[in-house]
Coordinates of N, CA and C in Angstrom, one line a residue:
T1 N 41.9 60.8 24.0 CA 42.7 59.8 24.7 C 43.2 58.7 23.8
A2 N 42.8 58.7 22.5 CA 43.3 57.7 21.6 C 44.4 58.4 20.7
R3 N 45.6 58.2 21.1 CA 46.7 58.9 20.4 C 46.8 58.6 18.9
S4 N 46.4 57.4 18.5 CA 46.5 57.1 17.1 C 45.4 57.9 16.3
F5 N 44.4 58.5 16.9 CA 43.4 59.2 16.2 C 43.5 60.7 16.4
V6 N 44.5 61.2 17.1 CA 44.6 62.6 17.4 C 44.6 63.5 16.1
Y7 N 45.4 63.1 15.1 CA 45.5 63.9 13.9 C 44.8 63.3 12.7
T8 N 43.8 62.4 12.9 CA 43.1 61.8 11.8 C 41.9 62.7 11.5
T9 N 41.4 62.5 10.3 CA 40.2 63.2 9.8 C 39.2 62.1 9.4
G10 N 38.0 62.4 9.6 CA 36.9 61.5 9.2 C 36.9 61.3 7.7
L11 N 36.4 60.1 7.3 CA 36.4 59.8 5.8 C 35.5 60.8 5.1
P12 N 35.8 61.1 3.9 CA 34.9 61.9 3.1 C 33.6 61.1 2.8
E13 N 32.6 61.8 2.6 CA 31.3 61.2 2.4 C 31.3 60.2 1.3
G14 N 31.9 60.5 0.2 CA 32.0 59.7 -1.0 C 32.7 58.3 -0.7
V15 N 33.8 58.4 0.1 CA 34.5 57.2 0.5 C 33.6 56.3 1.3
A16 N 32.9 56.8 2.3 CA 32.0 56.1 3.1 C 30.9 55.4 2.3
A17 N 30.3 56.2 1.4 CA 29.3 55.7 0.5 C 29.8 54.5 -0.4
A18 N 31.0 54.7 -0.9 CA 31.6 53.6 -1.7 C 31.8 52.3 -0.9
A19 N 32.2 52.5 0.3 CA 32.4 51.4 1.2 C 31.1 50.6 1.5
L20 N 30.0 51.4 1.7 CA 28.7 50.8 1.9 C 28.2 50.0 0.7
V21 N 28.5 50.6 -0.5 CA 28.1 49.9 -1.8 C 28.9 48.6 -1.8
G22 N 30.2 48.6 -1.5 CA 31.0 47.4 -1.5 C 30.5 46.3 -0.6
L23 N 30.1 46.7 0.6 CA 29.5 45.8 1.5 C 28.2 45.1 0.9
R24 N 27.4 45.9 0.3 CA 26.2 45.4 -0.4 C 26.5 44.4 -1.5
L25 N 27.6 44.7 -2.2 CA 28.0 43.8 -3.3 C 28.6 42.5 -2.9
A26 N 29.1 42.5 -1.6 CA 29.8 41.3 -1.1 C 28.9 40.2 -0.7
S27 N 28.3 39.6 -1.7 CA 27.3 38.5 -1.5 C 28.1 37.2 -1.0
A28 N 27.3 36.3 -0.5 CA 27.9 35.1 0.0 C 28.6 34.4 -1.2
E29 N 28.0 34.4 -2.4 CA 28.6 33.8 -3.5 C 30.0 34.4 -3.9
R30 N 30.0 35.7 -3.8 CA 31.3 36.4 -4.2 C 32.4 36.0 -3.1
R31 N 32.0 36.0 -1.8 CA 32.9 35.7 -0.8 C 33.4 34.2 -0.9
E32 N 32.6 33.3 -1.3 CA 33.0 31.9 -1.5 C 33.9 31.8 -2.7
R33 N 33.6 32.5 -3.8 CA 34.5 32.6 -5.0 C 35.8 33.2 -4.6
L34 N 35.8 34.2 -3.8 CA 37.1 34.8 -3.4 C 37.9 33.8 -2.6
A35 N 37.3 33.1 -1.7 CA 38.0 32.1 -0.9 C 38.6 31.0 -1.8
A36 N 37.8 30.6 -2.7 CA 38.2 29.5 -3.6 C 39.3 29.9 -4.5
N37 N 39.3 31.2 -5.0 CA 40.3 31.7 -5.9 C 41.6 31.9 -5.1
A38 N 41.5 32.4 -3.9 CA 42.7 32.6 -3.1 C 43.3 31.2 -2.8
A39 N 42.5 30.2 -2.5 CA 43.1 28.9 -2.2 C 43.7 28.3 -3.5
R40 N 43.1 28.5 -4.6 CA 43.7 28.0 -5.9 C 45.1 28.7 -6.1
L41 N 45.1 30.0 -5.9 CA 46.4 30.7 -6.1 C 47.4 30.2 -5.1
R42 N 47.1 30.1 -3.9 CA 48.0 29.6 -2.9 C 48.5 28.2 -3.2
Q43 N 47.6 27.3 -3.5 CA 48.0 25.9 -3.9 C 48.9 25.9 -5.1
G44 N 48.6 26.6 -6.1 CA 49.4 26.7 -7.3 C 50.8 27.2 -7.0
L45 N 50.9 28.3 -6.2 CA 52.2 28.8 -5.9 C 53.0 27.8 -5.0
A46 N 52.3 27.2 -4.1 CA 53.0 26.2 -3.3 C 53.6 25.0 -4.1
Q47 N 52.8 24.6 -5.1 CA 53.2 23.5 -6.0 C 54.4 23.8 -6.8
I48 N 54.7 25.1 -7.1 CA 55.9 25.4 -7.9 C 57.1 25.7 -6.9
G49 N 56.8 25.5 -5.6 CA 57.9 25.7 -4.7 C 58.0 27.0 -4.0
A50 N 57.0 27.9 -4.3 CA 57.1 29.3 -3.7 C 56.8 29.2 -2.2
R51 N 57.4 30.1 -1.5 CA 57.2 30.2 -0.1 C 56.1 31.2 0.2
V52 N 54.9 30.6 0.4 CA 53.6 31.4 0.5 C 53.3 31.7 2.0
L53 N 53.0 32.9 2.3 CA 52.6 33.3 3.7 C 51.1 33.6 3.8
G54 N 50.6 33.6 5.0 CA 49.3 34.0 5.3 C 48.2 33.0 4.9
S55 N 47.0 33.5 5.0 CA 45.8 32.6 4.7 C 44.7 33.4 4.1
A56 N 44.8 34.7 3.7 CA 43.8 35.5 3.2 C 43.9 35.6 1.7
H57 N 43.1 36.6 1.1 CA 43.1 36.8 -0.3 C 44.3 37.6 -0.8
I58 N 45.0 38.2 0.2 CA 46.3 38.8 -0.1 C 47.4 37.7 0.1
V59 N 48.1 37.4 -1.0 CA 49.0 36.3 -1.0 C 50.5 36.7 -1.1
P60 N 51.2 36.9 0.0 CA 52.6 37.2 -0.1 C 53.4 36.0 -0.3
V61 N 54.4 36.2 -1.2 CA 55.4 35.1 -1.5 C 56.8 35.6 -1.2
L62 N 57.5 34.9 -0.3 CA 58.8 35.3 0.0 C 59.7 35.1 -1.2
T63 N 60.5 36.1 -1.5 CA 61.4 36.0 -2.6 C 62.8 36.4 -2.2
G64 N 63.1 37.0 -1.1 CA 64.4 37.4 -0.7 C 65.0 38.5 -1.5
G65 N 66.3 38.4 -1.7 CA 67.0 39.4 -2.4 C 66.5 39.8 -3.8
P66 N 66.1 38.9 -4.7 CA 65.7 39.2 -6.0 C 64.3 39.7 -6.2
T67 N 63.7 40.2 -5.1 CA 62.3 40.6 -5.1 C 61.9 41.5 -6.3
M68 N 62.7 42.6 -6.5 CA 62.3 43.5 -7.5 C 62.5 42.9 -8.9
Q69 N 63.5 42.0 -9.1 CA 63.7 41.3 -10.3 C 62.4 40.4 -10.6
V70 N 62.0 39.7 -9.6 CA 60.8 38.9 -9.7 C 59.5 39.8 -10.1
A71 N 59.4 40.9 -9.3 CA 58.2 41.8 -9.6 C 58.3 42.3 -11.0
R72 N 59.5 42.7 -11.5 CA 59.6 43.2 -12.9 C 59.2 42.1 -13.9
A73 N 59.7 40.9 -13.7 CA 59.4 39.8 -14.6 C 57.9 39.5 -14.6
L74 N 57.2 39.5 -13.4 CA 55.8 39.4 -13.4 C 55.1 40.5 -14.1
H75 N 55.5 41.7 -13.9 CA 54.9 42.8 -14.6 C 55.0 42.7 -16.1
A76 N 56.2 42.3 -16.6 CA 56.4 42.1 -18.0 C 55.5 41.0 -18.6
A77 N 55.1 40.0 -17.7 CA 54.2 38.9 -18.1 C 52.8 39.3 -18.0
G78 N 52.5 40.6 -17.6 CA 51.1 41.1 -17.4 C 50.5 40.7 -16.1
V79 N 51.3 40.5 -15.1 CA 50.8 40.1 -13.7 C 51.3 41.2 -12.8
F80 N 50.3 41.8 -12.0 CA 50.6 42.8 -11.1 C 50.8 42.2 -9.7
A81 N 52.0 42.1 -9.2 CA 52.4 41.6 -7.9 C 53.5 42.4 -7.4
P82 N 53.3 43.5 -6.7 CA 54.4 44.5 -6.4 C 55.3 43.8 -5.4
G83 N 56.6 44.3 -5.5 CA 57.6 43.9 -4.6 C 57.6 44.7 -3.4
I84 N 57.7 44.0 -2.2 CA 57.7 44.6 -0.9 C 59.1 44.3 -0.3
R85 N 59.9 45.3 -0.1 CA 61.3 45.1 0.4 C 61.6 46.0 1.6
Y86 N 62.8 45.7 2.1 CA 63.3 46.5 3.3 C 63.3 48.0 2.9
P87 N 62.8 48.8 3.8 CA 62.6 48.7 5.2 C 61.1 48.4 5.6
T88 N 60.2 48.2 4.5 CA 58.8 47.8 4.8 C 58.7 46.5 5.5
V89 N 59.6 45.5 5.1 CA 59.7 44.2 5.8 C 61.2 44.0 6.2
P90 N 61.4 43.2 7.2 CA 62.8 42.9 7.6 C 63.6 42.3 6.4
R91 N 64.9 42.6 6.5 CA 65.8 42.0 5.5 C 65.6 40.5 5.5
G92 N 65.6 39.8 4.4 CA 65.4 38.4 4.3 C 63.9 38.0 4.2
Q93 N 63.1 39.0 4.4 CA 61.6 38.7 4.4 C 61.0 39.4 3.2
E94 N 61.8 39.9 2.2 CA 61.3 40.5 1.0 C 60.3 39.6 0.3
R95 N 59.3 40.2 -0.4 CA 58.3 39.4 -1.0 C 57.6 40.1 -2.1
V96 N 56.9 39.3 -2.9 CA 56.0 39.9 -3.9 C 54.6 39.6 -3.3
R97 N 53.6 40.5 -3.6 CA 52.3 40.3 -3.0 C 51.3 40.3 -4.1
F98 N 50.6 39.1 -4.2 CA 49.5 38.9 -5.1 C 48.2 39.2 -4.3
T99 N 47.2 39.6 -5.1 CA 45.9 39.8 -4.5 C 44.8 39.1 -5.3
A100 N 44.2 38.1 -4.7 CA 43.2 37.3 -5.4 C 41.9 38.1 -5.4
S101 N 41.0 37.9 -6.4 CA 39.7 38.6 -6.5 C 38.7 37.5 -6.8
S102 N 37.5 37.8 -6.4 CA 36.4 36.9 -6.7 C 36.1 36.9 -8.2
E103 N 36.6 37.9 -8.9 CA 36.3 38.0 -10.3 C 37.4 37.4 -11.2
H104 N 38.5 36.9 -10.6 CA 39.5 36.3 -11.4 C 39.0 34.9 -11.9
S105 N 39.4 34.6 -13.1 CA 39.1 33.3 -13.7 C 40.2 32.3 -13.3
H106 N 39.8 31.0 -13.4 CA 40.9 30.0 -13.1 C 42.0 30.1 -14.1
E107 N 41.8 30.5 -15.3 CA 42.8 30.7 -16.3 C 43.7 31.8 -15.9
Q108 N 43.2 32.9 -15.4 CA 44.0 34.0 -14.9 C 44.9 33.7 -13.7
I109 N 44.3 32.9 -12.8 CA 45.1 32.5 -11.6 C 46.2 31.5 -12.1
D110 N 45.9 30.6 -13.0 CA 46.9 29.7 -13.4 C 48.0 30.4 -14.2
R111 N 47.6 31.5 -14.9 CA 48.6 32.3 -15.6 C 49.6 33.0 -14.7
C112 N 49.0 33.5 -13.5 CA 49.9 34.1 -12.5 C 50.9 33.1 -11.9
V113 N 50.4 31.8 -11.7 CA 51.3 30.8 -11.2 C 52.4 30.5 -12.2
D114 N 52.0 30.3 -13.4 CA 53.0 30.1 -14.5 C 54.0 31.2 -14.6
A115 N 53.5 32.4 -14.5 CA 54.4 33.6 -14.6 C 55.4 33.6 -13.4
M116 N 54.9 33.2 -12.3 CA 55.7 33.2 -11.1 C 56.8 32.1 -11.2
A117 N 56.4 31.0 -11.7 CA 57.4 29.9 -11.9 C 58.5 30.4 -12.8
K118 N 58.2 31.0 -13.8 CA 59.2 31.5 -14.8 C 60.1 32.7 -14.1
A119 N 59.4 33.5 -13.4 CA 60.1 34.6 -12.7 C 61.1 34.1 -11.7
L120 N 60.7 33.1 -10.9 CA 61.5 32.6 -9.8 C 62.7 31.8 -10.5
K121 N 62.5 31.1 -11.6 CA 63.5 30.4 -12.3 C 64.6 31.4 -12.8
A122 N 64.1 32.5 -13.4 CA 65.0 33.5 -14.0 C 65.8 34.2 -12.9
A123 N 65.2 34.3 -11.7 CA 65.9 35.0 -10.6 C 66.9 34.1 -10.0
G124 N 66.9 32.8 -10.2 CA 67.8 31.9 -9.7 C 67.5 31.5 -8.4

């Protein structure tokens, strides 16, 4: 009766086991570090004038038309933030998407922000 599950298959045992290990590793300390790192990334991006969306560790930044140019500039700077464009998102809502981790250092987060400032400036 659940149409969305009619053609789905159960997860392989290895995937389920890996998910359980991930849950065991997700200590309160790591969750707090993740929240702090996501907040640092969001604040840094907002300070450079980026249009940041959401409130989780996945940090979408609206970039509009030059999304792929921005994504390429970030990649060239050693930052992985893929471009998300139409038809995945509506026209005018194109974005690059950063993902914060509990294991990122403040220096790495600040480098992402600096790279984004340069990419946005180059994109005009």
